[in-house]
PDB file of C-alpha atoms in Angstrom:
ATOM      1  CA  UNK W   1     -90.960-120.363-265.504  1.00  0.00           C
ATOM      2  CA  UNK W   2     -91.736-116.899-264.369  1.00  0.00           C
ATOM      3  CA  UNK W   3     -94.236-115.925-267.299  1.00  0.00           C
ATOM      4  CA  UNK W   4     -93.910-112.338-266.737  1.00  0.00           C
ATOM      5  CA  UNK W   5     -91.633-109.728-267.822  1.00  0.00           C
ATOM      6  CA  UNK W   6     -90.639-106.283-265.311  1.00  0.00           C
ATOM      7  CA  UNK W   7     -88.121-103.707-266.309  1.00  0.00           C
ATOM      8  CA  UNK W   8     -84.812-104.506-264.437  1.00  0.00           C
ATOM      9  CA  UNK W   9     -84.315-101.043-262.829  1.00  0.00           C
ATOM     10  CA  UNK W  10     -86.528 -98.370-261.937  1.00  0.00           C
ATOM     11  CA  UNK W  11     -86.011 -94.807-259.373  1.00  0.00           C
ATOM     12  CA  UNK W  12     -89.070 -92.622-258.093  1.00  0.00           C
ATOM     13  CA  UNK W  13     -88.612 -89.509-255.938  1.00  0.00           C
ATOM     14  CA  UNK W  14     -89.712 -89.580-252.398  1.00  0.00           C
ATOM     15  CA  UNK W  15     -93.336 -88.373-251.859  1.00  0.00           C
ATOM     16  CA  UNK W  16     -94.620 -89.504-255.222  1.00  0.00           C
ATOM     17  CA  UNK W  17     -96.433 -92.494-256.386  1.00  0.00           C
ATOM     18  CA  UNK W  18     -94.013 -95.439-257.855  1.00  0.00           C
ATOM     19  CA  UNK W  19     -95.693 -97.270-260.691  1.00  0.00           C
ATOM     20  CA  UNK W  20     -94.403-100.327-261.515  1.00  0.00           C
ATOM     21  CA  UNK W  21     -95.164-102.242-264.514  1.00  0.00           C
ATOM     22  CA  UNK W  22     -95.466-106.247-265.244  1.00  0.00           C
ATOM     23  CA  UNK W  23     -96.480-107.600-268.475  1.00  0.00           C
ATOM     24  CA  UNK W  24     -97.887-111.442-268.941  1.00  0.00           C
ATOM     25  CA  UNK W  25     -99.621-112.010-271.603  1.00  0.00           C
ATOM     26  CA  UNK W  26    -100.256-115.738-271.820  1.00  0.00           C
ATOM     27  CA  UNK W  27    -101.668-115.214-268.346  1.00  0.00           C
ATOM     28  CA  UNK W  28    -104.186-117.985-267.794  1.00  0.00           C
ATOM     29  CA  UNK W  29    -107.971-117.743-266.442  1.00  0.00           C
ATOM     30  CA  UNK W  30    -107.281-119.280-262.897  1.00  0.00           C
ATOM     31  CA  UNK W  31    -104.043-117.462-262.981  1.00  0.00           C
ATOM     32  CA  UNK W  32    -103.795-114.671-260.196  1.00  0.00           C
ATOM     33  CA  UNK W  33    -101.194-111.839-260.250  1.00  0.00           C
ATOM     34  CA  UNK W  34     -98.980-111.672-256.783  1.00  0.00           C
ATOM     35  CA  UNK W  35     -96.933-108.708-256.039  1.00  0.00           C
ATOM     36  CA  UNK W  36     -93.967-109.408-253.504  1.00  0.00           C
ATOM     37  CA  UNK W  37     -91.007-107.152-252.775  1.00  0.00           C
ATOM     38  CA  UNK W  38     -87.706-108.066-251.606  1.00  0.00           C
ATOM     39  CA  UNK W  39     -85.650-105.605-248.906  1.00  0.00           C
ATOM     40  CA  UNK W  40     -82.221-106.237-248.723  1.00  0.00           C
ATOM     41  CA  UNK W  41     -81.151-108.991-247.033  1.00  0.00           C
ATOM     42  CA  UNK W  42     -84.504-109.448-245.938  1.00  0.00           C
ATOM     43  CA  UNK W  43     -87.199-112.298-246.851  1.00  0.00           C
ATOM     44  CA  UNK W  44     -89.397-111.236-249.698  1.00  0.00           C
ATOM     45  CA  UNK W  45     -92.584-110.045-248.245  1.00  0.00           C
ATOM     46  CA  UNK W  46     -95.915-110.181-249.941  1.00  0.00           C
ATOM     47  CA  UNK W  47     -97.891-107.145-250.848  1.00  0.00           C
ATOM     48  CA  UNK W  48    -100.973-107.864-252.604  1.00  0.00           C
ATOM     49  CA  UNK W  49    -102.807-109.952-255.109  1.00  0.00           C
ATOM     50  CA  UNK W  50    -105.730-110.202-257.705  1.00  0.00           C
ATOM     51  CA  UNK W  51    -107.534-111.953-260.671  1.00  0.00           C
ATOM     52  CA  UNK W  52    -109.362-109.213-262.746  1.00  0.00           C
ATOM     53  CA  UNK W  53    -110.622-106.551-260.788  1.00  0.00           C
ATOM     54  CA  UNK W  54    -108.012-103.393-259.249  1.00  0.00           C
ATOM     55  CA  UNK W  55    -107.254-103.842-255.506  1.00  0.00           C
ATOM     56  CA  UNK W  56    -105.905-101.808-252.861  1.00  0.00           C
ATOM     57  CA  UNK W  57    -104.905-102.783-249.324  1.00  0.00           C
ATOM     58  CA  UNK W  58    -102.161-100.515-246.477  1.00  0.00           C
ATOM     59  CA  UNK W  59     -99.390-101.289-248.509  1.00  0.00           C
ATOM     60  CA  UNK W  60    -100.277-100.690-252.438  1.00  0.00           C
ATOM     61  CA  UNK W  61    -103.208-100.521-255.288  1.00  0.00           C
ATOM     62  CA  UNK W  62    -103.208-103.332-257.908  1.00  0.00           C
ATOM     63  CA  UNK W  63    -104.554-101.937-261.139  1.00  0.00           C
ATOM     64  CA  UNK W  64    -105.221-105.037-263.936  1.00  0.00           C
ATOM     65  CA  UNK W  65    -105.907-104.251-267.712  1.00  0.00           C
ATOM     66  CA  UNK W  66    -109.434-105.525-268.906  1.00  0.00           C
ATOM     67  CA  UNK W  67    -107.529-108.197-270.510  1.00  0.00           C
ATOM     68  CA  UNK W  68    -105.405-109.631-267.698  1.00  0.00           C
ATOM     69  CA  UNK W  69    -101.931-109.058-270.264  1.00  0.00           C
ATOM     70  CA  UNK W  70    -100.637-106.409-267.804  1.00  0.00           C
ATOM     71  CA  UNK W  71    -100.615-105.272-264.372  1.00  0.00           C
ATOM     72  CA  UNK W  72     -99.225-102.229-262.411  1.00  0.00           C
ATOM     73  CA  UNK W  73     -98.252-102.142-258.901  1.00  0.00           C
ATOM     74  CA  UNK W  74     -98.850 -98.659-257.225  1.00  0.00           C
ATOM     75  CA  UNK W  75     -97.276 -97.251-254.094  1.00  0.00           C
ATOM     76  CA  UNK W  76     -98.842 -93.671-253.659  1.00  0.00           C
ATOM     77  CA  UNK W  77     -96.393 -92.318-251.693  1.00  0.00           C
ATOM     78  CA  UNK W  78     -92.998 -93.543-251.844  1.00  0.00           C
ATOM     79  CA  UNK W  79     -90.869 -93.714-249.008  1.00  0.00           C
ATOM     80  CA  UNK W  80     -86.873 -94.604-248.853  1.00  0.00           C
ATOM     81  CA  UNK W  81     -87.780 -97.744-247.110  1.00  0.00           C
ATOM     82  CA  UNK W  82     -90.072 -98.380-250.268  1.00  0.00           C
ATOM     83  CA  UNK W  83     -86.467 -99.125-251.933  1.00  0.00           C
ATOM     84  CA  UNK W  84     -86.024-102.896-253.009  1.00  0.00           C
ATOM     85  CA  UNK W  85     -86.481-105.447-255.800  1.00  0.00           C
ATOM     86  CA  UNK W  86     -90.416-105.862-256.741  1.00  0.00           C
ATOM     87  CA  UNK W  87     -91.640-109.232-258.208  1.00  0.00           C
ATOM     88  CA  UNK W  88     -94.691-109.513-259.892  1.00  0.00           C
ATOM     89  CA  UNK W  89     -95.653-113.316-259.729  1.00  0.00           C
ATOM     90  CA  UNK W  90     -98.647-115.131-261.723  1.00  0.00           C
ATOM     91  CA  UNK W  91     -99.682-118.567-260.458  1.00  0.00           C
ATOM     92  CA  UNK W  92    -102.938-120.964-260.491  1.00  0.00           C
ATOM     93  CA  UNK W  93    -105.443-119.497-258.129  1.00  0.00           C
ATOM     94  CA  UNK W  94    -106.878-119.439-254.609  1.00  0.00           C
ATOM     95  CA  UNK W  95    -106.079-122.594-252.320  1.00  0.00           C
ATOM     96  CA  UNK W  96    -104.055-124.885-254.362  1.00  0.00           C
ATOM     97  CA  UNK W  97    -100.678-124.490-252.269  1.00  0.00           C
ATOM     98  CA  UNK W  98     -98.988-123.957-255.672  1.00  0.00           C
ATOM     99  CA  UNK W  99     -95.674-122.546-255.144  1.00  0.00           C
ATOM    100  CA  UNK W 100     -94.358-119.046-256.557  1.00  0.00           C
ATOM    101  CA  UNK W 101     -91.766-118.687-259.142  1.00  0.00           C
ATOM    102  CA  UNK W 102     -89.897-115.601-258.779  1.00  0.00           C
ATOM    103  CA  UNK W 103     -88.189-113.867-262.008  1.00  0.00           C
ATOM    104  CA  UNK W 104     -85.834-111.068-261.397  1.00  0.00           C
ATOM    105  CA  UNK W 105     -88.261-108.460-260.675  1.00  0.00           C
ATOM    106  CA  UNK W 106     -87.586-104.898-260.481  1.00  0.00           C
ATOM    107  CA  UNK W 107     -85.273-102.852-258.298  1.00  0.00           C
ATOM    108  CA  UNK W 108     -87.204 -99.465-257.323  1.00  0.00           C
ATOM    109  CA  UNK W 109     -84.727 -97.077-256.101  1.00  0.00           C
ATOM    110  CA  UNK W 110     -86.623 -94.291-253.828  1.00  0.00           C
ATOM    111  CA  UNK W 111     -84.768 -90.814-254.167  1.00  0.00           C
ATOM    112  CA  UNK W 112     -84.623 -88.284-251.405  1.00  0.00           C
TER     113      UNK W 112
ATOM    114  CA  UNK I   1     -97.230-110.986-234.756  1.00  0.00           C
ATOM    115  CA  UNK I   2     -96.709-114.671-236.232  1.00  0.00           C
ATOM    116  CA  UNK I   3     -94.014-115.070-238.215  1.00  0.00           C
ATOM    117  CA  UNK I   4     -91.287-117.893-239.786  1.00  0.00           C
ATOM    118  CA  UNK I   5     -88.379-118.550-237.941  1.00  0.00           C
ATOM    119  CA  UNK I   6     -85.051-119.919-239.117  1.00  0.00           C
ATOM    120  CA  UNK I   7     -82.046-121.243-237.684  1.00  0.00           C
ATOM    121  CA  UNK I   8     -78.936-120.218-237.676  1.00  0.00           C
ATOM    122  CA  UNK I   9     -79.037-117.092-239.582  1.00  0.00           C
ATOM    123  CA  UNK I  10     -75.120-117.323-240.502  1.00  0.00           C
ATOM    124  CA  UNK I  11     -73.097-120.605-241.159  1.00  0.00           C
ATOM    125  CA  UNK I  12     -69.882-120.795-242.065  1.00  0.00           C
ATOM    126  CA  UNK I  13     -68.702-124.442-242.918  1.00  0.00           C
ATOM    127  CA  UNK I  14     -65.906-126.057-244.693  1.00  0.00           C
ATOM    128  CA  UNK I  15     -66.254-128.301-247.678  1.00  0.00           C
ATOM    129  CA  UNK I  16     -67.629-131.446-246.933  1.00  0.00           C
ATOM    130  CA  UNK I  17     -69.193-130.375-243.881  1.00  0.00           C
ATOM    131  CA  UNK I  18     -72.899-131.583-243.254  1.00  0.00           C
ATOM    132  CA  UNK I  19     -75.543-128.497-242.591  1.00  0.00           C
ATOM    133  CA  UNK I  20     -78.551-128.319-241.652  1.00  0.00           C
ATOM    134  CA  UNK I  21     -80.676-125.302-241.779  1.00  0.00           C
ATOM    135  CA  UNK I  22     -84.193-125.463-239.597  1.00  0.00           C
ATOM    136  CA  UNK I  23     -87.734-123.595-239.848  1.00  0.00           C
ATOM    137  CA  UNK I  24     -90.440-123.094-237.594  1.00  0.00           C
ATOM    138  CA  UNK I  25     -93.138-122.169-239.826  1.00  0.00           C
ATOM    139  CA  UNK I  26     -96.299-120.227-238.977  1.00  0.00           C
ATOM    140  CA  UNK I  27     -98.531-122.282-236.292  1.00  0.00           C
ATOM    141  CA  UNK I  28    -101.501-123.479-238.437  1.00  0.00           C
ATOM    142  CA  UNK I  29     -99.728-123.266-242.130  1.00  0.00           C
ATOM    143  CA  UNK I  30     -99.702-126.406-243.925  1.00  0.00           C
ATOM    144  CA  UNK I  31     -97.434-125.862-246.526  1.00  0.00           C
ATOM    145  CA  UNK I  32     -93.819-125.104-246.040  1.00  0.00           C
ATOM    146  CA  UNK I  33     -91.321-124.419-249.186  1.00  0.00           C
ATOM    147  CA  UNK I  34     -87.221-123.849-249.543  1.00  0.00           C
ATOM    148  CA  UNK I  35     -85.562-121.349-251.190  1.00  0.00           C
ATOM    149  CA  UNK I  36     -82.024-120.640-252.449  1.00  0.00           C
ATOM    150  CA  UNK I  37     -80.603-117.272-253.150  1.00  0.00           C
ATOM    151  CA  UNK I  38     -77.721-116.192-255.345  1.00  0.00           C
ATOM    152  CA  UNK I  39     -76.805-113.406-257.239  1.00  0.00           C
ATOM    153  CA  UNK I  40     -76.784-115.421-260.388  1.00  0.00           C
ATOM    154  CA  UNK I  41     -79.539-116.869-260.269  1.00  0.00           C
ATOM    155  CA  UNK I  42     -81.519-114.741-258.246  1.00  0.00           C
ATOM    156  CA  UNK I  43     -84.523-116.991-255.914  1.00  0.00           C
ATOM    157  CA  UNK I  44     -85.044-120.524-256.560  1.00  0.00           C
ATOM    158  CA  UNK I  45     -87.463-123.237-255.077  1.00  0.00           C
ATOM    159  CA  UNK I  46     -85.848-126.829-253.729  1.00  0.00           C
ATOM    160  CA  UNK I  47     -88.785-128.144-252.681  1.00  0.00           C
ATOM    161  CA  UNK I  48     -92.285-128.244-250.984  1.00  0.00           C
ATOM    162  CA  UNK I  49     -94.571-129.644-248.433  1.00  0.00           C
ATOM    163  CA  UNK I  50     -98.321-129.717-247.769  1.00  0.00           C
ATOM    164  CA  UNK I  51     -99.712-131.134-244.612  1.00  0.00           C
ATOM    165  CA  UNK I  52     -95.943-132.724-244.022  1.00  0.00           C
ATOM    166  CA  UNK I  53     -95.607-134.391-247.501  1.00  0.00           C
ATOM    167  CA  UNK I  54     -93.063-133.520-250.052  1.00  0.00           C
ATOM    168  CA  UNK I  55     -94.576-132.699-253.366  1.00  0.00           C
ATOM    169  CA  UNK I  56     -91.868-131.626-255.117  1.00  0.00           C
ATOM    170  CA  UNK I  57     -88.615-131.437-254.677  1.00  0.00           C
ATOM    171  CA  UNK I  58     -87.420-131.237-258.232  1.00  0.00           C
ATOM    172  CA  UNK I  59     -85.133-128.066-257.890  1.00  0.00           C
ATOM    173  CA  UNK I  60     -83.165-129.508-255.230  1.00  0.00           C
ATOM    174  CA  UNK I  61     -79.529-131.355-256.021  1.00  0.00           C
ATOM    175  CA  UNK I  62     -80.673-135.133-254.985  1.00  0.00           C
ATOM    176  CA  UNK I  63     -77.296-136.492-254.521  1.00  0.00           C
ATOM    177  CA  UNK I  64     -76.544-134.166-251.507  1.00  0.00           C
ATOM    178  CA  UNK I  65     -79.892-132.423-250.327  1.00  0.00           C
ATOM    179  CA  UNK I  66     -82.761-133.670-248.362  1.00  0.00           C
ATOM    180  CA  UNK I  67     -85.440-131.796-246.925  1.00  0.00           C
ATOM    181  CA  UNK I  68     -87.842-133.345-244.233  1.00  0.00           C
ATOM    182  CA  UNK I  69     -90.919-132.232-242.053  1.00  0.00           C
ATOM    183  CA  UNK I  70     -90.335-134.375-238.824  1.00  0.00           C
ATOM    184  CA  UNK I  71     -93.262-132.559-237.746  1.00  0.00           C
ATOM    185  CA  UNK I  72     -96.207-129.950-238.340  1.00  0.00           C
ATOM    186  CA  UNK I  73     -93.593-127.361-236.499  1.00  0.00           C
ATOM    187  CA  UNK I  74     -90.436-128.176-238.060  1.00  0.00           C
ATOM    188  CA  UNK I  75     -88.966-128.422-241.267  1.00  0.00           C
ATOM    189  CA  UNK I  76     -85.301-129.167-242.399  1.00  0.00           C
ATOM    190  CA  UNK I  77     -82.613-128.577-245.147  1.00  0.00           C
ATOM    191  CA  UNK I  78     -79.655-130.660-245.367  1.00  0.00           C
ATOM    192  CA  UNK I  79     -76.664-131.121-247.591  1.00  0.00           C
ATOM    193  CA  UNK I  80     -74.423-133.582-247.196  1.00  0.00           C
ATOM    194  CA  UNK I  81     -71.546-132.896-248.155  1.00  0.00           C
ATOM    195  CA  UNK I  82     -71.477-128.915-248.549  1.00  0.00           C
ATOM    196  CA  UNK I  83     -69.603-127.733-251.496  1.00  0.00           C
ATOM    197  CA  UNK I  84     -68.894-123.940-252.338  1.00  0.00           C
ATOM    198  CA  UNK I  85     -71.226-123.664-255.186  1.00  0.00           C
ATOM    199  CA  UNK I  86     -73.975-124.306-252.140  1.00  0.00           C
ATOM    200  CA  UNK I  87     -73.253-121.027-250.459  1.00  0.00           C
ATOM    201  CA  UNK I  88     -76.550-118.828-250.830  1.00  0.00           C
ATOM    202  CA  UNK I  89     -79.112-117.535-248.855  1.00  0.00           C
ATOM    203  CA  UNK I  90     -82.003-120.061-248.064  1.00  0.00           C
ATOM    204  CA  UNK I  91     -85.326-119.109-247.314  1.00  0.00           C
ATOM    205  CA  UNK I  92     -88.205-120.851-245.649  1.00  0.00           C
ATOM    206  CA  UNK I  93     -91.837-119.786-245.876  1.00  0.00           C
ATOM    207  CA  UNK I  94     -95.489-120.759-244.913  1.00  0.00           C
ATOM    208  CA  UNK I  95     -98.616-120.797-246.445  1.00  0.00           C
ATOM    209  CA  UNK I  96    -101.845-122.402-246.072  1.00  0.00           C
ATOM    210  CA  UNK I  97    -104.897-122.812-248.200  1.00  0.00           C
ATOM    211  CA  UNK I  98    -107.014-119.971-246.442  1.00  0.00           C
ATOM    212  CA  UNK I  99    -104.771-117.346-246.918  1.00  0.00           C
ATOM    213  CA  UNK I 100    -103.064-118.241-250.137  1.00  0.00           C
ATOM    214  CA  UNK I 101    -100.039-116.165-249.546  1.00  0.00           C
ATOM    215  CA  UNK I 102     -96.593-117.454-248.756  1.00  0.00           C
ATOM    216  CA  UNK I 103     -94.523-115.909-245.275  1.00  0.00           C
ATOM    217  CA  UNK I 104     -91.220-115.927-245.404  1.00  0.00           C
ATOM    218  CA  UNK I 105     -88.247-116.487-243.280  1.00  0.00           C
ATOM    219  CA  UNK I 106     -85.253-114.260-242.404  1.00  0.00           C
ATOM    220  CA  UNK I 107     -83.037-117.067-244.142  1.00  0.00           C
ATOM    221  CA  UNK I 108     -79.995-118.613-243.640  1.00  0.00           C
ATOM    222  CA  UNK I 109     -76.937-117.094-245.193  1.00  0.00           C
ATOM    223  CA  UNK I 110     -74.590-120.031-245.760  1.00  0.00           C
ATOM    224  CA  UNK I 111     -71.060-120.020-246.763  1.00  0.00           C
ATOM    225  CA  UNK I 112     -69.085-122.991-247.552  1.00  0.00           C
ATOM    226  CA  UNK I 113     -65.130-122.442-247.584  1.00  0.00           C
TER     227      UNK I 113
END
């Protein structure tokens, strides 16, 4: 049960930030949001995570809503090797070994 | 640069064929999990370990799959016997309590003919 919802498709042009939405609503207290991305052919490859408050690390910024019902993945400056399918994951927090159940995410297509 | 490894990258089999797939997971991780790949129906989980354990192996096909952690640097997938419907991608990763994230594999692109 993936508990979030992505829009299938997606393009950005090269150069410019790539915002990519996730909605879960019944998103639960101890429930963090992952972000993974999958290149083709590739193993997916994580990219960042949170509980409430916006992070940023080399790869991405993760901005969550006040209420924890959305979140948006951005990449400021897209790159064709930024092309590939984008899964926004929410699971029971910090430490527990839980696994990850991945929905169909979104395929970003970067643009020349 | 510590990463998963998986062997073989490519098998072709025939139907009825035993397969095993292997993974070296990260040195220190203490939880190890399979995935299958399909178009269809895009990435699933088989199973799980932590510290060696199973803990759930409730997406995997009982009747022909086992997966095993002989020990902390080796985990295994078989299927015995292979059928076409098994061909997919299967991924290993790693994870361990301190750094919550799971590392994946390169996976194992099976066919069965």
């Amino acid at each position: 049960d993936a508990k979030t919802t992505q829009p299938p498709s997606m393009d950005c042009a090269e150069g410019r930030a790539a915002n990519l939405p996730c909605n879960h609503s019944t998103i639960s207290g101890n429930e963090y949001v992952y972000w993974y991305r999958q290149i083709h052919s590739q193993g997916p490859q994580y990219i960042i995570h949170g509980l409430k408050n916006n992070e940023t690390n080399e790869m991405a910024s993760l901005i969550i809503t006040e209420d924890r019902k959305s979140s948006t993945l951005i990449l400021p400056h897209a790159t064709l090797r930024d092309t590939a399918v984008y899964y926004c994951i929410v699971r029971p927090g910090a430490h527990t070994g839980n696994q990850f159940y991945f929905g169909t995410g979104t395929s970003l297509t970067v643009i020349p | 640069d510590a990463r998963v490894t998986q062997t073989p990258r490519h098998k072709v089999t025939e139907m009825g064929q035993e397969v095993t797939m292997r993974c070296q997971p990260i040195l220190g991780h203490n939880t190890v999990f399979w995935y299958r790949q399909t178009m269809m129906q895009g990435l699933e989980l088989l199973a799980y370990f932590r510290n060696r354990a199973p803990l759930d192996d409730s997406g995997m096909p009982k009747d022909r799959f086992s997966a095993e952690m002989p020990d902390a640097t080796l985990a295994t997938l078989k299927i015995q016997p292979s059928e076409p419907r098994d061909s997919a991608v299967y991924f290993c990763a790693s994870g361990s309590d301190s750094t919550d994230t799971q590392y994946f594999g390169p996976g194992t692109r099976l066919t069965v003919l």
